[in-house]
Structures are given as C-alpha cells and as structure tokens.
Short mmCIF file of C-alpha atoms and ligand atoms in Angstrom, two decimals:
data_model
loop_
_atom_site.label_atom_id
_atom_site.label_comp_id
_atom_site.label_asym_id
_atom_site.label_seq_id
_atom_site.Cartn_x
_atom_site.Cartn_y
_atom_site.Cartn_z
CA MET A 1 103.54 121.09 79.58
CA ALA A 2 105.50 120.09 82.69
CA ASP A 3 108.91 118.48 82.28
CA LEU A 4 107.98 115.05 83.62
CA HIS A 5 111.54 113.96 84.32
CA SER A 6 112.33 117.03 86.34
CA VAL A 7 109.12 116.73 88.42
CA ALA A 8 109.75 112.99 88.98
CA SER A 9 113.33 113.77 90.06
CA GLN A 10 112.09 116.48 92.42
CA LEU A 11 109.71 113.99 94.07
CA VAL A 12 112.52 111.55 94.87
CA GLU A 13 115.21 114.00 95.87
CA SER A 14 117.65 112.40 98.31
CA GLY A 15 116.53 112.50 101.93
CA ARG A 16 112.94 113.53 101.22
CA GLY A 17 109.87 111.53 100.26
CA ILE A 18 106.16 111.64 99.50
CA LEU A 19 103.44 111.81 102.15
CA ALA A 20 100.50 109.54 101.27
CA ALA A 21 97.44 111.27 102.78
CA ASP A 22 95.02 110.02 100.14
CA GLU A 23 92.82 107.54 101.96
CA SER A 24 89.40 107.31 100.28
CA VAL A 25 86.40 108.74 102.14
CA LYS A 26 85.52 105.19 103.21
CA THR A 27 89.00 104.27 104.48
CA MET A 28 89.53 107.63 106.20
CA SER A 29 86.14 107.34 107.88
CA THR A 30 87.06 103.86 109.14
CA ARG A 31 90.32 105.21 110.57
CA LEU A 32 88.51 108.10 112.30
CA THR A 33 86.00 105.68 113.80
CA ALA A 34 88.80 103.40 115.03
CA GLU A 35 90.22 106.39 116.94
CA GLY A 36 86.80 107.26 118.39
CA ILE A 37 86.52 110.43 116.27
CA GLU A 38 83.10 111.34 114.91
CA VAL A 39 83.08 110.89 111.12
CA SER A 40 82.34 114.00 109.05
CA LYS A 41 83.67 115.83 106.01
CA GLN A 42 84.87 118.53 108.41
CA ALA A 43 86.85 115.99 110.50
CA ARG A 44 88.53 114.62 107.38
CA ARG A 45 89.36 118.16 106.25
CA ASP A 46 90.68 119.27 109.65
CA TYR A 47 92.88 116.20 109.85
CA ARG A 48 94.35 116.74 106.36
CA GLU A 49 94.87 120.42 107.14
CA LEU A 50 96.75 119.45 110.29
CA LEU A 51 99.09 117.22 108.27
CA LEU A 52 99.72 119.68 105.47
CA THR A 53 100.32 122.68 107.72
CA ALA A 54 102.80 120.94 110.04
CA PRO A 55 105.57 123.55 110.29
CA GLY A 56 108.55 122.75 108.07
CA LEU A 57 106.97 119.64 106.51
CA ALA A 58 108.83 120.37 103.25
CA GLU A 59 112.16 119.72 104.99
CA THR A 60 111.39 115.99 104.78
CA ILE A 61 108.52 115.78 102.26
CA THR A 62 108.56 116.66 98.54
CA GLY A 63 104.90 116.04 97.69
CA VAL A 64 101.57 115.10 99.25
CA ILE A 65 99.09 112.68 97.70
CA LEU A 66 95.54 113.89 98.29
CA SER A 67 92.18 112.19 97.82
CA ASP A 68 89.66 113.72 95.42
CA GLU A 69 87.62 115.09 98.34
CA THR A 70 90.60 116.92 99.85
CA PHE A 71 92.04 118.01 96.50
CA ASN A 72 88.79 119.86 95.76
CA ASP A 73 88.47 121.25 99.29
CA SER A 74 90.03 124.27 101.02
CA LEU A 75 91.80 124.97 104.30
CA ALA A 76 89.78 126.73 107.02
CA ASP A 77 91.11 130.07 105.68
CA GLY A 78 89.61 129.34 102.23
CA GLN A 79 92.85 128.44 100.42
CA PRO A 80 92.42 125.43 98.09
CA PHE A 81 94.50 122.43 99.19
CA PRO A 82 96.61 122.22 95.98
CA GLN A 83 97.64 125.86 96.35
CA ALA A 84 98.27 125.40 100.08
CA CYS A 85 100.69 122.60 99.16
CA ARG A 86 102.58 124.77 96.69
CA ASP A 87 102.80 127.68 99.11
CA ARG A 88 104.55 125.32 101.55
CA GLY A 89 107.03 123.98 98.98
CA LEU A 90 105.14 120.70 98.49
CA LEU A 91 104.06 119.28 95.13
CA PRO A 92 100.33 118.44 95.09
CA GLY A 93 99.40 114.91 94.02
CA ILE A 94 96.11 113.14 93.52
CA LYS A 95 95.00 109.52 93.90
CA VAL A 96 93.04 108.70 90.73
CA ASP A 97 92.12 105.04 91.03
CA THR A 98 88.68 104.35 92.44
CA GLY A 99 89.53 101.24 94.43
CA THR A 100 89.46 97.52 93.74
CA SER A 101 86.79 95.05 92.58
CA PRO A 102 86.93 91.28 92.28
CA LEU A 103 88.76 90.33 89.08
CA PRO A 104 86.33 88.33 86.92
CA LYS A 105 87.41 84.66 86.91
CA GLY A 106 90.32 85.74 89.12
CA ASN A 107 89.83 83.22 91.95
CA GLY A 108 89.75 85.91 94.64
CA ALA A 109 92.23 88.34 93.06
CA THR A 110 91.26 92.00 92.55
CA ILE A 111 91.52 94.52 89.72
CA THR A 112 91.87 98.25 90.30
CA GLU A 113 89.13 100.40 88.79
CA GLY A 114 89.08 103.98 87.51
CA LEU A 115 90.16 104.01 83.88
CA ASP A 116 86.77 105.13 82.47
CA GLY A 117 86.94 108.87 81.82
CA LEU A 118 90.41 109.06 83.40
CA GLY A 119 91.87 111.27 80.64
CA GLY A 120 89.25 113.97 81.32
CA ARG A 121 89.73 113.74 85.09
CA LEU A 122 93.51 114.05 84.72
CA ALA A 123 93.13 117.14 82.52
CA ASP A 124 90.91 118.66 85.21
CA TYR A 125 93.36 117.80 88.03
CA ALA A 126 96.25 119.21 85.98
CA ALA A 127 94.31 122.45 85.43
CA LYS A 128 93.78 122.65 89.19
CA GLY A 129 97.51 122.25 89.85
CA ALA A 130 98.24 118.53 90.26
CA SER A 131 101.89 117.66 89.55
CA PHE A 132 101.61 113.94 90.03
CA ALA A 133 99.06 111.15 90.48
CA LYS A 134 98.88 107.73 92.08
CA TRP A 135 97.24 104.43 91.11
CA ARG A 136 97.44 101.42 93.42
CA ALA A 137 97.17 97.85 92.16
CA VAL A 138 96.79 95.20 94.84
CA ILE A 139 98.44 91.80 94.56
CA ASP A 140 97.74 89.23 97.26
CA VAL A 141 100.45 86.55 97.61
CA GLN A 142 97.79 83.97 98.57
CA ASN A 143 95.67 84.22 95.42
CA THR A 144 97.90 85.78 92.79
CA SER A 145 98.20 84.42 89.26
CA GLU A 146 99.86 85.46 86.02
CA TYR A 147 96.41 86.56 84.86
CA ALA A 148 95.86 88.81 87.90
CA ARG A 149 99.32 90.33 87.62
CA ASP A 150 98.95 90.97 83.88
CA ALA A 151 95.46 92.50 84.21
CA ASN A 152 96.67 94.87 86.94
CA ALA A 153 99.89 95.68 85.09
CA HIS A 154 97.89 96.54 81.98
CA ALA A 155 95.65 98.93 83.95
CA LEU A 156 98.66 100.53 85.68
CA ALA A 157 100.28 101.19 82.31
CA ARG A 158 97.05 102.62 80.84
CA TYR A 159 96.90 104.99 83.81
CA ALA A 160 100.60 105.92 83.53
CA ALA A 161 100.36 106.67 79.80
CA LEU A 162 97.27 108.85 80.35
CA CYS A 163 99.07 110.73 83.14
CA GLN A 164 102.08 111.50 80.97
CA ASP A 165 99.85 112.64 78.09
CA ASN A 166 98.26 115.10 80.53
CA GLY A 167 101.57 116.44 81.88
CA ILE A 168 101.24 114.59 85.20
CA VAL A 169 103.93 112.33 86.68
CA PRO A 170 102.51 108.86 87.38
CA VAL A 171 103.39 107.23 90.67
CA VAL A 172 102.98 103.58 89.73
CA GLU A 173 102.04 101.49 92.78
CA PRO A 174 101.89 97.71 92.40
CA GLU A 175 101.49 96.66 96.03
CA VAL A 176 102.20 93.07 96.98
CA MET A 177 100.36 92.99 100.28
CA CYS A 178 102.24 92.29 103.50
CA ASP A 179 99.14 90.73 105.09
CA GLY A 180 99.38 87.01 105.66
CA GLY A 181 101.78 84.34 106.83
CA HIS A 182 103.94 83.94 103.70
CA ASP A 183 107.73 83.94 103.96
CA LEU A 184 110.30 86.31 102.45
CA ASP A 185 110.93 84.07 99.42
CA ALA A 186 107.24 84.04 98.50
CA CYS A 187 107.11 87.84 98.68
CA ALA A 188 110.30 88.10 96.60
CA GLU A 189 108.97 85.76 93.92
CA VAL A 190 105.59 87.50 93.61
CA THR A 191 107.09 91.00 93.76
CA ALA A 192 109.61 90.18 91.02
CA ALA A 193 106.93 88.62 88.77
CA THR A 194 104.65 91.61 89.35
CA LEU A 195 107.33 94.20 88.58
CA VAL A 196 108.41 92.34 85.43
CA ALA A 197 104.77 92.37 84.23
CA VAL A 198 104.40 96.06 85.11
CA PHE A 199 107.55 97.15 83.27
CA ASP A 200 106.63 95.02 80.27
CA GLN A 201 103.26 96.79 80.03
CA LEU A 202 104.76 100.23 80.69
CA ASP A 203 107.12 99.62 77.80
CA ARG A 204 104.39 98.30 75.47
CA GLN A 205 102.19 101.28 76.25
CA ARG A 206 105.05 103.72 75.58
CA VAL A 207 105.37 105.12 79.08
CA ASP A 208 108.61 107.07 79.50
CA PRO A 209 110.28 105.50 82.56
CA SER A 210 112.32 108.64 83.17
CA GLY A 211 109.09 110.57 83.83
CA MET A 212 107.54 108.32 86.47
CA VAL A 213 108.09 107.16 90.03
CA LEU A 214 107.73 103.53 91.16
CA LYS A 215 106.01 102.90 94.50
CA PRO A 216 106.45 99.23 95.42
CA ASN A 217 106.39 97.24 98.64
CA MET A 218 109.66 96.30 100.27
CA VAL A 219 110.38 92.57 100.13
CA THR A 220 109.43 91.27 103.58
CA PRO A 221 107.80 88.20 105.08
CA GLY A 222 104.03 88.51 105.70
CA LEU A 223 103.07 90.39 108.86
CA LYS A 224 101.91 87.13 110.49
CA ALA A 225 105.12 85.23 109.65
CA GLU A 226 108.40 85.13 111.53
CA GLN A 227 110.26 88.36 110.74
CA VAL A 228 113.83 88.62 109.44
CA PRO A 229 116.64 91.17 110.04
CA ALA A 230 116.51 94.46 108.16
CA GLU A 231 119.67 93.50 106.25
CA THR A 232 117.89 90.43 104.85
CA VAL A 233 114.91 92.55 103.76
CA ALA A 234 117.33 95.01 102.19
CA SER A 235 119.32 92.52 100.14
CA ALA A 236 116.15 90.73 98.94
CA THR A 237 114.57 94.06 97.99
CA ILE A 238 117.61 95.29 96.05
CA GLN A 239 117.92 91.95 94.28
CA VAL A 240 114.27 91.98 93.17
CA LEU A 241 114.39 95.61 92.02
CA SER A 242 117.65 95.06 90.12
CA SER A 243 116.11 92.18 88.17
CA SER A 244 112.91 93.97 87.20
CA VAL A 245 112.96 97.78 87.26
CA SER A 246 114.06 99.98 84.36
CA THR A 247 117.31 101.77 85.11
CA ASP A 248 115.76 104.94 83.61
CA VAL A 249 113.30 105.35 86.48
CA PRO A 250 114.66 108.21 88.59
CA GLY A 251 113.39 106.99 91.91
CA ILE A 252 111.60 104.39 93.95
CA THR A 253 109.43 105.45 96.89
CA PHE A 254 108.39 102.52 99.06
CA LEU A 255 104.98 102.17 100.70
CA SER A 256 104.92 101.12 104.37
CA GLY A 257 102.27 98.40 104.00
CA GLY A 258 101.26 98.10 107.66
CA HIS A 259 104.76 98.16 109.15
CA SER A 260 105.35 100.61 112.00
CA ASN A 261 107.35 103.78 111.42
CA GLU A 262 110.33 102.30 113.22
CA THR A 263 110.32 99.05 111.23
CA ALA A 264 109.66 100.70 107.85
CA CYS A 265 112.48 103.21 108.51
CA ASP A 266 114.87 100.45 109.63
CA TYR A 267 114.17 98.63 106.38
CA LEU A 268 114.56 101.78 104.28
CA GLY A 269 117.86 102.64 105.97
CA ALA A 270 119.20 99.13 105.38
CA ILE A 271 118.01 99.21 101.74
CA ASN A 272 120.01 102.40 101.23
CA ASP A 273 123.03 100.84 102.96
CA HIS A 274 122.80 97.89 100.53
CA ALA A 275 121.99 99.89 97.41
CA GLY A 276 125.54 99.97 96.02
CA SER A 277 125.45 101.31 92.48
CA ALA A 278 121.68 100.88 92.01
CA PRO A 279 120.61 103.65 89.60
CA TRP A 280 117.55 104.90 91.50
CA SER A 281 117.04 107.20 94.43
CA LEU A 282 115.49 105.01 97.18
CA SER A 283 113.01 106.91 99.26
CA TYR A 284 109.55 106.70 100.87
CA SER A 285 105.91 107.34 100.14
CA PHE A 286 104.57 106.07 103.43
CA GLY A 287 100.99 106.47 104.57
CA ARG A 288 100.36 104.80 107.91
CA ALA A 289 104.02 104.78 108.96
CA LEU A 290 103.99 108.59 108.84
CA VAL A 291 100.45 109.56 109.84
CA SER A 292 99.07 106.96 112.29
CA ASP A 293 100.73 108.52 115.35
CA ALA A 294 99.46 111.97 114.37
CA LEU A 295 95.87 110.74 113.99
CA HIS A 296 96.06 108.96 117.34
CA THR A 297 97.51 112.02 119.08
CA TRP A 298 95.03 114.44 117.50
CA HIS A 299 91.96 112.40 118.43
CA GLY A 300 89.69 115.03 116.89
CA ASP A 301 90.68 117.57 119.57
CA PRO A 302 91.71 120.99 118.16
CA GLY A 303 93.82 121.45 121.32
CA GLN A 304 95.98 118.49 120.22
CA THR A 305 96.75 119.80 116.71
CA GLU A 306 100.26 120.95 117.57
CA ALA A 307 101.13 117.72 119.41
CA ALA A 308 99.84 115.72 116.42
CA GLN A 309 102.03 117.76 114.06
CA VAL A 310 105.04 117.10 116.31
CA ALA A 311 104.30 113.34 116.04
CA LEU A 312 104.03 113.56 112.24
CA LEU A 313 107.26 115.53 111.87
CA ALA A 314 109.18 113.10 114.11
CA ASN A 315 108.10 110.19 111.89
CA CYS A 316 108.99 112.14 108.73
CA ARG A 317 112.42 112.96 110.15
CA ARG A 318 113.12 109.29 110.90
CA ALA A 319 112.15 108.33 107.33
CA SER A 320 114.26 111.16 105.93
CA ALA A 321 117.30 110.04 107.94
CA ALA A 322 116.83 106.50 106.55
CA GLY A 323 116.57 107.91 103.02
CA ARG A 324 119.79 109.86 103.48
CA ARG A 325 121.85 106.86 104.64
CA ARG A 326 122.85 106.04 101.08
CA SER A 327 124.00 109.49 100.13
CA MET A 328 126.02 109.68 103.33
CA ALA A 329 127.60 106.30 102.58
CA SER A 330 128.23 106.77 98.85
CA GLY A 331 128.14 110.47 98.18
CA ALA A 332 125.25 109.93 95.71
CA THR A 333 123.36 113.12 95.01
CA ASN A 334 120.25 112.08 93.08
P1 LIG B 1 100.95 102.69 103.50
O1 LIG B 1 102.33 103.30 103.59
O2 LIG B 1 100.13 102.90 104.73
O3 LIG B 1 100.99 101.27 103.04
O4 LIG B 1 100.17 103.52 102.40
C1 LIG B 1 100.81 103.88 101.25
C2 LIG B 1 99.82 104.05 100.19
O5 LIG B 1 99.80 105.07 99.53
C3 LIG B 1 98.88 102.95 99.91
O6 LIG B 1 98.25 103.16 98.68
#
C-alpha cells in the first residue's frame, strides 16, 4: 500500500501545487456554455486534455484532480487520463463526493453526499492509479450553524478514513464560501469553528493527519464586501490555521474560491511571507484561478489550444512564485 505521508508530502512540495480540474459534468457544462462552447463529452475531454498536456505543467503542479468522467476517459491518442498524468510527472487525483443537498432541518445549510458505497469506489480508483482524492464540504457564512459544521465535518472524516484505508491520500476540503457581503472577522470566526470541528472528527475517526492534505479557503471578506490588504488576509489566515489545524498535517493547499489569479496569488504570497514557523507547507489547489483564462482563450477552437496552454502555465507560474516566497524568505524546504 502507498506510503500516505510520502504521497501527501509530494503533493505539497514547496513551490508547486495541485490543479483542480474536477468540475462535475453539470458544472463543467455550465462553464462551457458561459464561454459559448457547445456542450459535449468530447468538449469536456478536449478541454481537460489541453490542461493536462500543457508542456512542462509538472514544473509548477504536483497533482491533478479529475472528475469521474475524465478519470475513466482517455486522451485522443487512447492513453487513459490517470496514466497520462503519471507519464507527465503528475499524481492523478479523483473527486469522490457527489455534490451537495439541503441538510435536513439545516435552515438552508447543505451536506455533501457520496458516502454510500465509497469504500468500493475508492478501491476501484486506487486500482486504476489514483494517488489522492478530494471531498468538498460547503459552509455558507450566512446560514451556518454548529449542527451544519458538525454534520459536514463528520462526513469529511468518514471520507478521509475510507481514503486512508484504501491507500489514497485524502484532500480534505471544508470550504467557507467567499460569496456574500460578510466581513473578514465573520469569515475568520466561521473558518476557525469549521476547522476545529473537522480536526475533532478526523481525530475521533482515527485519520492520520500526517497522511492527508488540508484544502481550506483563505480568510477573506466576502466577495461583495469591502476588500482588505493582502497582509491582513495573510495574518488572519495564519492565525486561524494556527488555532485549529494539527501540526502533523504536512501541507495546506488553498482553494481560490472565486478570486482572480492575481488576487489569489497575492494572498498566497503574503500568507507565505507571514507564515513564520508554521509547521505546514502553504501552497495552492486552485481551480478557477488557474484554469479560467485557459478556458476563455481556448473557446472550443482547436487552433487556440497552444494559446490556452500558455495562459494556464502563466497562471500556474504566478501561483508557484507565491508558494515559493516562504522558502526564499526562511530557507524552509518542506
Ligand atoms: P476554486 O479554486 O475555483 O475555488 O476551486 C477549487 C476547488 O477544487 C473547489 O472544490
């Protein structure tokens, strides 16, 4: 069975991060439509192939999270996606949650689904080459409650324990949404309470923190609120993480949450500047902040594939530079 700690450490190696290219069929189809691209399985495949085959992607990316559709699909030349990842020096990952539903009696909060039969699915993904998996819980600042946080934390820990039992590194994603007009303090309070609940459940359910990766939001005001300097985001984020995250976790890879590449990278750079002696590698697992420009540039036109890859690689390089700021400042090597 895989050495979970060594795979988790590989995923968060300094200066590289994880590419989240795991939008569900529904979400990916919505994004294609928004760009005026005709929706089809072929379009989704061509787009994911474009991302994965960007020349030198592994210089800034350690692993790629795939959706079930892509994971079980092949490149145009017939090579299965997981193998195509490995051949390019990228660890293949798989999103295993099946989305959110209203949480019963949750007053508008959601619960993430996908636990039924998950052990069998993970065994199958592992046999097909998956090194890591992702599960996203969604916490909305407007309608959160202790109940909603605990229910989602419990499901995240069930998922993480099942992953580790199947030799797969869990990427644990409790996302406090950036949508809305809440201020920085509200995000900090909800993020801290969520992470405390998550680590309590991980501990109760015997998840080894040294064999997982945490994928949280950065602590920011809501996207509709007045924004604050990157240094303020950084110190709030480090403070929240320091009060809630196990020191045995090898690395934290932030999601981008609707922030642009430039903003998300500014925040990540400042977080690394402020990290001091924090025990974790602080890196990225951005989706939109890495891929949106590539999708826009590609526009479904095979003639634009190379230009789209250039756009993706530029965004990855900016994130990688932000991730390296800490090691340049402190000499840290993890
Ligand atoms: P964003 O970076 O676009 O928020 O996506 C990350 C992700 O994996 C969401 O589950």
